[in-house]
PDB file of C-alpha atoms in Angstrom:
ATOM      1  CA  UNK A  18       9.657 -86.110  -7.327  1.00  0.00           C
ATOM      2  CA  UNK A  19       9.190 -85.940  -3.459  1.00  0.00           C
ATOM      3  CA  UNK A  20      11.706 -82.875  -3.179  1.00  0.00           C
ATOM      4  CA  UNK A  21       9.671 -80.957  -5.610  1.00  0.00           C
ATOM      5  CA  UNK A  22       6.191 -81.823  -4.085  1.00  0.00           C
ATOM      6  CA  UNK A  23       7.557 -80.595  -0.545  1.00  0.00           C
ATOM      7  CA  UNK A  24       8.877 -77.160  -2.202  1.00  0.00           C
ATOM      8  CA  UNK A  25       5.630 -76.491  -3.864  1.00  0.00           C
ATOM      9  CA  UNK A  26       3.780 -77.247  -0.440  1.00  0.00           C
ATOM     10  CA  UNK A  27       5.980 -74.855   1.209  1.00  0.00           C
ATOM     11  CA  UNK A  28       5.360 -72.300  -1.174  1.00  0.00           C
ATOM     12  CA  UNK A  29       1.411 -72.715  -0.872  1.00  0.00           C
ATOM     13  CA  UNK A  30       1.888 -72.648   2.985  1.00  0.00           C
ATOM     14  CA  UNK A  31       3.784 -69.397   2.761  1.00  0.00           C
ATOM     15  CA  UNK A  32       1.292 -67.728   0.572  1.00  0.00           C
ATOM     16  CA  UNK A  33      -1.689 -68.971   2.490  1.00  0.00           C
ATOM     17  CA  UNK A  34      -0.319 -67.365   5.551  1.00  0.00           C
ATOM     18  CA  UNK A  35      -0.224 -63.791   4.133  1.00  0.00           C
ATOM     19  CA  UNK A  36      -3.023 -61.712   5.198  1.00  0.00           C
ATOM     20  CA  UNK A  37      -3.696 -58.547   3.305  1.00  0.00           C
ATOM     21  CA  UNK A  38      -5.544 -56.583   6.130  1.00  0.00           C
ATOM     22  CA  UNK A  39      -2.862 -57.353   8.452  1.00  0.00           C
ATOM     23  CA  UNK A  40      -0.258 -55.906   5.806  1.00  0.00           C
ATOM     24  CA  UNK A  41      -2.337 -52.953   5.438  1.00  0.00           C
ATOM     25  CA  UNK A  42      -2.520 -52.288   9.291  1.00  0.00           C
ATOM     26  CA  UNK A  43       1.169 -52.699   9.698  1.00  0.00           C
ATOM     27  CA  UNK A  44       1.859 -50.117   6.946  1.00  0.00           C
ATOM     28  CA  UNK A  45      -0.369 -47.780   8.778  1.00  0.00           C
ATOM     29  CA  UNK A  46       1.590 -48.246  11.891  1.00  0.00           C
ATOM     30  CA  UNK A  47       4.780 -47.775   9.917  1.00  0.00           C
ATOM     31  CA  UNK A  48       3.447 -44.403   8.294  1.00  0.00           C
ATOM     32  CA  UNK A  49       2.539 -43.325  12.093  1.00  0.00           C
ATOM     33  CA  UNK A  50       6.188 -43.975  13.100  1.00  0.00           C
ATOM     34  CA  UNK A  51       7.405 -41.754  10.246  1.00  0.00           C
ATOM     35  CA  UNK A  52       5.384 -38.536   9.951  1.00  0.00           C
ATOM     36  CA  UNK A  53       7.215 -37.208   6.976  1.00  0.00           C
ATOM     37  CA  UNK A  54       6.391 -40.366   5.029  1.00  0.00           C
ATOM     38  CA  UNK A  55       7.688 -43.799   4.307  1.00  0.00           C
ATOM     39  CA  UNK A  56       9.800 -44.604   1.509  1.00  0.00           C
ATOM     40  CA  UNK A  57       9.680 -47.955  -0.558  1.00  0.00           C
ATOM     41  CA  UNK A  58      13.216 -48.651   0.877  1.00  0.00           C
ATOM     42  CA  UNK A  59      11.712 -48.588   4.525  1.00  0.00           C
ATOM     43  CA  UNK A  60       8.867 -50.821   3.167  1.00  0.00           C
ATOM     44  CA  UNK A  61      11.219 -53.397   1.951  1.00  0.00           C
ATOM     45  CA  UNK A  62      13.373 -53.477   4.920  1.00  0.00           C
ATOM     46  CA  UNK A  63      10.371 -53.675   7.249  1.00  0.00           C
ATOM     47  CA  UNK A  64       8.366 -56.360   5.132  1.00  0.00           C
ATOM     48  CA  UNK A  65      11.096 -58.728   3.380  1.00  0.00           C
ATOM     49  CA  UNK A  66       8.947 -61.627   3.176  1.00  0.00           C
ATOM     50  CA  UNK A  67       6.117 -59.614   1.328  1.00  0.00           C
ATOM     51  CA  UNK A  68       6.300 -59.446  -2.489  1.00  0.00           C
ATOM     52  CA  UNK A  69       6.204 -56.229  -4.436  1.00  0.00           C
ATOM     53  CA  UNK A  70       2.735 -57.025  -5.978  1.00  0.00           C
ATOM     54  CA  UNK A  71       1.162 -57.510  -2.531  1.00  0.00           C
ATOM     55  CA  UNK A  72       2.760 -54.248  -1.037  1.00  0.00           C
ATOM     56  CA  UNK A  73       1.423 -52.416  -3.974  1.00  0.00           C
ATOM     57  CA  UNK A  74      -2.133 -54.006  -3.732  1.00  0.00           C
ATOM     58  CA  UNK A  75      -2.099 -53.079  -0.221  1.00  0.00           C
ATOM     59  CA  UNK A  76      -0.982 -49.511  -0.775  1.00  0.00           C
ATOM     60  CA  UNK A  77      -3.444 -48.931  -3.577  1.00  0.00           C
ATOM     61  CA  UNK A  78      -6.374 -50.252  -1.003  1.00  0.00           C
ATOM     62  CA  UNK A  79      -5.091 -47.944   1.445  1.00  0.00           C
ATOM     63  CA  UNK A  80      -4.886 -45.137  -1.050  1.00  0.00           C
ATOM     64  CA  UNK A  81      -8.381 -45.718  -2.243  1.00  0.00           C
ATOM     65  CA  UNK A  82      -9.871 -45.974   1.557  1.00  0.00           C
ATOM     66  CA  UNK A  83      -8.179 -42.583   1.506  1.00  0.00           C
ATOM     67  CA  UNK A  84      -6.041 -43.530   4.459  1.00  0.00           C
ATOM     68  CA  UNK A  85      -2.679 -42.627   2.889  1.00  0.00           C
ATOM     69  CA  UNK A  86      -1.377 -40.298   0.371  1.00  0.00           C
ATOM     70  CA  UNK A  87       1.305 -40.792  -2.399  1.00  0.00           C
ATOM     71  CA  UNK A  88       3.733 -38.061  -2.483  1.00  0.00           C
ATOM     72  CA  UNK A  89       6.416 -37.597  -4.850  1.00  0.00           C
ATOM     73  CA  UNK A  90      10.244 -38.074  -3.331  1.00  0.00           C
ATOM     74  CA  UNK A  91      12.451 -35.298  -3.432  1.00  0.00           C
ATOM     75  CA  UNK A  92      15.525 -37.336  -3.091  1.00  0.00           C
ATOM     76  CA  UNK A  93      14.611 -39.774  -5.543  1.00  0.00           C
ATOM     77  CA  UNK A  94      12.539 -38.372  -8.555  1.00  0.00           C
ATOM     78  CA  UNK A  95      11.468 -41.761  -9.697  1.00  0.00           C
ATOM     79  CA  UNK A  96       9.690 -42.897  -6.567  1.00  0.00           C
ATOM     80  CA  UNK A  97       6.793 -42.032  -3.787  1.00  0.00           C
ATOM     81  CA  UNK A  98       6.669 -41.457  -0.378  1.00  0.00           C
ATOM     82  CA  UNK A  99       3.692 -42.897   1.260  1.00  0.00           C
ATOM     83  CA  UNK A 100       2.434 -40.872   4.302  1.00  0.00           C
ATOM     84  CA  UNK A 101      -0.756 -41.439   6.462  1.00  0.00           C
ATOM     85  CA  UNK A 102      -3.505 -38.832   5.907  1.00  0.00           C
ATOM     86  CA  UNK A 103      -4.278 -36.360   8.596  1.00  0.00           C
ATOM     87  CA  UNK A 104      -7.941 -36.130   9.337  1.00  0.00           C
ATOM     88  CA  UNK A 105      -7.834 -32.875  10.947  1.00  0.00           C
ATOM     89  CA  UNK A 106      -5.810 -31.113   8.065  1.00  0.00           C
ATOM     90  CA  UNK A 107      -8.139 -31.146   4.993  1.00  0.00           C
ATOM     91  CA  UNK A 108      -5.846 -28.996   2.888  1.00  0.00           C
ATOM     92  CA  UNK A 109      -3.070 -31.336   3.100  1.00  0.00           C
ATOM     93  CA  UNK A 110      -4.755 -34.646   3.090  1.00  0.00           C
ATOM     94  CA  UNK A 111      -7.183 -35.157   0.349  1.00  0.00           C
ATOM     95  CA  UNK A 112      -8.140 -33.077  -3.011  1.00  0.00           C
ATOM     96  CA  UNK A 113     -12.000 -33.242  -2.714  1.00  0.00           C
ATOM     97  CA  UNK A 114     -14.886 -30.790  -3.708  1.00  0.00           C
ATOM     98  CA  UNK A 115     -18.161 -31.950  -2.168  1.00  0.00           C
ATOM     99  CA  UNK A 116     -18.787 -35.485  -2.931  1.00  0.00           C
ATOM    100  CA  UNK A 117     -16.093 -35.649  -5.727  1.00  0.00           C
ATOM    101  CA  UNK A 118     -12.743 -37.295  -4.885  1.00  0.00           C
ATOM    102  CA  UNK A 119      -9.654 -37.417  -7.122  1.00  0.00           C
ATOM    103  CA  UNK A 120      -7.913 -40.463  -8.155  1.00  0.00           C
ATOM    104  CA  UNK A 121      -3.985 -41.158  -7.381  1.00  0.00           C
ATOM    105  CA  UNK A 122      -2.875 -39.724 -10.666  1.00  0.00           C
ATOM    106  CA  UNK A 123      -4.689 -36.579 -10.211  1.00  0.00           C
ATOM    107  CA  UNK A 124      -3.484 -36.059  -6.847  1.00  0.00           C
ATOM    108  CA  UNK A 125       0.056 -36.554  -7.848  1.00  0.00           C
ATOM    109  CA  UNK A 126      -0.402 -33.966 -10.862  1.00  0.00           C
ATOM    110  CA  UNK A 127      -2.182 -31.766  -8.334  1.00  0.00           C
ATOM    111  CA  UNK A 128       0.598 -31.707  -5.958  1.00  0.00           C
ATOM    112  CA  UNK A 129       3.177 -30.809  -8.608  1.00  0.00           C
ATOM    113  CA  UNK A 130       0.894 -27.803  -9.774  1.00  0.00           C
ATOM    114  CA  UNK A 131       0.788 -27.028  -6.109  1.00  0.00           C
ATOM    115  CA  UNK A 132       4.282 -26.856  -5.442  1.00  0.00           C
ATOM    116  CA  UNK A 133       4.981 -24.401  -8.258  1.00  0.00           C
ATOM    117  CA  UNK A 134       2.699 -22.015  -6.442  1.00  0.00           C
ATOM    118  CA  UNK A 135       1.281 -18.904  -8.146  1.00  0.00           C
ATOM    119  CA  UNK A 136       4.172 -18.924 -10.855  1.00  0.00           C
ATOM    120  CA  UNK A 137       2.465 -21.800 -12.490  1.00  0.00           C
ATOM    121  CA  UNK A 138       4.037 -24.797 -14.400  1.00  0.00           C
ATOM    122  CA  UNK A 139       4.456 -25.689 -18.076  1.00  0.00           C
ATOM    123  CA  UNK A 140       2.795 -29.267 -19.022  1.00  0.00           C
ATOM    124  CA  UNK A 141       5.967 -30.439 -20.427  1.00  0.00           C
ATOM    125  CA  UNK A 142       7.629 -29.846 -17.061  1.00  0.00           C
ATOM    126  CA  UNK A 143       5.025 -31.656 -15.246  1.00  0.00           C
ATOM    127  CA  UNK A 144       5.465 -34.476 -17.921  1.00  0.00           C
ATOM    128  CA  UNK A 145       9.198 -34.682 -16.958  1.00  0.00           C
ATOM    129  CA  UNK A 146       8.715 -34.593 -13.242  1.00  0.00           C
ATOM    130  CA  UNK A 147       6.048 -37.301 -13.125  1.00  0.00           C
ATOM    131  CA  UNK A 148       7.385 -39.309 -16.233  1.00  0.00           C
ATOM    132  CA  UNK A 149       3.715 -39.530 -17.614  1.00  0.00           C
ATOM    133  CA  UNK A 150       2.655 -40.108 -21.276  1.00  0.00           C
ATOM    134  CA  UNK A 151       1.234 -36.796 -22.923  1.00  0.00           C
ATOM    135  CA  UNK A 152      -2.439 -38.463 -23.241  1.00  0.00           C
ATOM    136  CA  UNK A 153      -2.677 -39.628 -19.785  1.00  0.00           C
ATOM    137  CA  UNK A 154      -1.368 -36.341 -18.358  1.00  0.00           C
ATOM    138  CA  UNK A 155      -3.697 -34.278 -20.686  1.00  0.00           C
ATOM    139  CA  UNK A 156      -6.692 -36.511 -19.553  1.00  0.00           C
ATOM    140  CA  UNK A 157      -5.734 -35.967 -15.760  1.00  0.00           C
ATOM    141  CA  UNK A 158      -5.283 -32.016 -16.291  1.00  0.00           C
ATOM    142  CA  UNK A 159      -8.390 -31.815 -18.117  1.00  0.00           C
ATOM    143  CA  UNK A 160     -10.211 -33.604 -15.161  1.00  0.00           C
ATOM    144  CA  UNK A 161      -8.643 -31.322 -12.638  1.00  0.00           C
ATOM    145  CA  UNK A 162      -9.649 -28.358 -14.658  1.00  0.00           C
ATOM    146  CA  UNK A 163     -13.418 -29.926 -14.986  1.00  0.00           C
ATOM    147  CA  UNK A 164     -13.494 -30.254 -11.084  1.00  0.00           C
ATOM    148  CA  UNK A 165     -11.916 -26.576 -10.832  1.00  0.00           C
ATOM    149  CA  UNK A 166      -9.027 -27.492  -8.834  1.00  0.00           C
ATOM    150  CA  UNK A 167      -6.517 -25.904 -11.453  1.00  0.00           C
ATOM    151  CA  UNK A 168      -6.802 -23.370 -14.028  1.00  0.00           C
ATOM    152  CA  UNK A 169      -5.212 -23.377 -17.577  1.00  0.00           C
ATOM    153  CA  UNK A 170      -3.786 -20.050 -18.366  1.00  0.00           C
ATOM    154  CA  UNK A 171      -2.074 -19.108 -21.618  1.00  0.00           C
ATOM    155  CA  UNK A 172       1.240 -17.090 -21.350  1.00  0.00           C
ATOM    156  CA  UNK A 173       1.504 -13.641 -23.005  1.00  0.00           C
ATOM    157  CA  UNK A 174       4.994 -14.159 -23.919  1.00  0.00           C
ATOM    158  CA  UNK A 175       4.829 -17.672 -25.515  1.00  0.00           C
ATOM    159  CA  UNK A 176       1.069 -17.726 -26.569  1.00  0.00           C
ATOM    160  CA  UNK A 177       1.657 -21.139 -28.862  1.00  0.00           C
ATOM    161  CA  UNK A 178       2.954 -23.140 -25.694  1.00  0.00           C
ATOM    162  CA  UNK A 179       0.811 -24.620 -22.944  1.00  0.00           C
TER     163      UNK A 179
END
């Protein structure tokens, strides 16, 4: 019994030393070192003692504080790159109109739409690129349309498609 008790004390002491604010500042420092963005692999190598849940919580908090952006990785389609926001470059940093700010999913969808340029993109292609369910994607697109960040346009040649 004494062996299991000492192990549980060790686990408690290791989790009690975890400081989420410190992790957030270390992630920001890491993002400053990599101006093109930090991948999940770099985060795992840099913070081997931090669990996935702790990393995700820190990244979500930094995103909600508008300190970092989530960008879709070109090398790995199912992962993201985390890049520090540039306060001087408003067009690249955050999507906002007046006092309205967007959530993470809206930023990701907006990024995919923006990459398509003036040619536009089909909803189905967005769904396959981001791997979202149709209901969540439609809700996000509707929100972006209401904020007038994107505009839905019907194709002349394929008028039954969206």
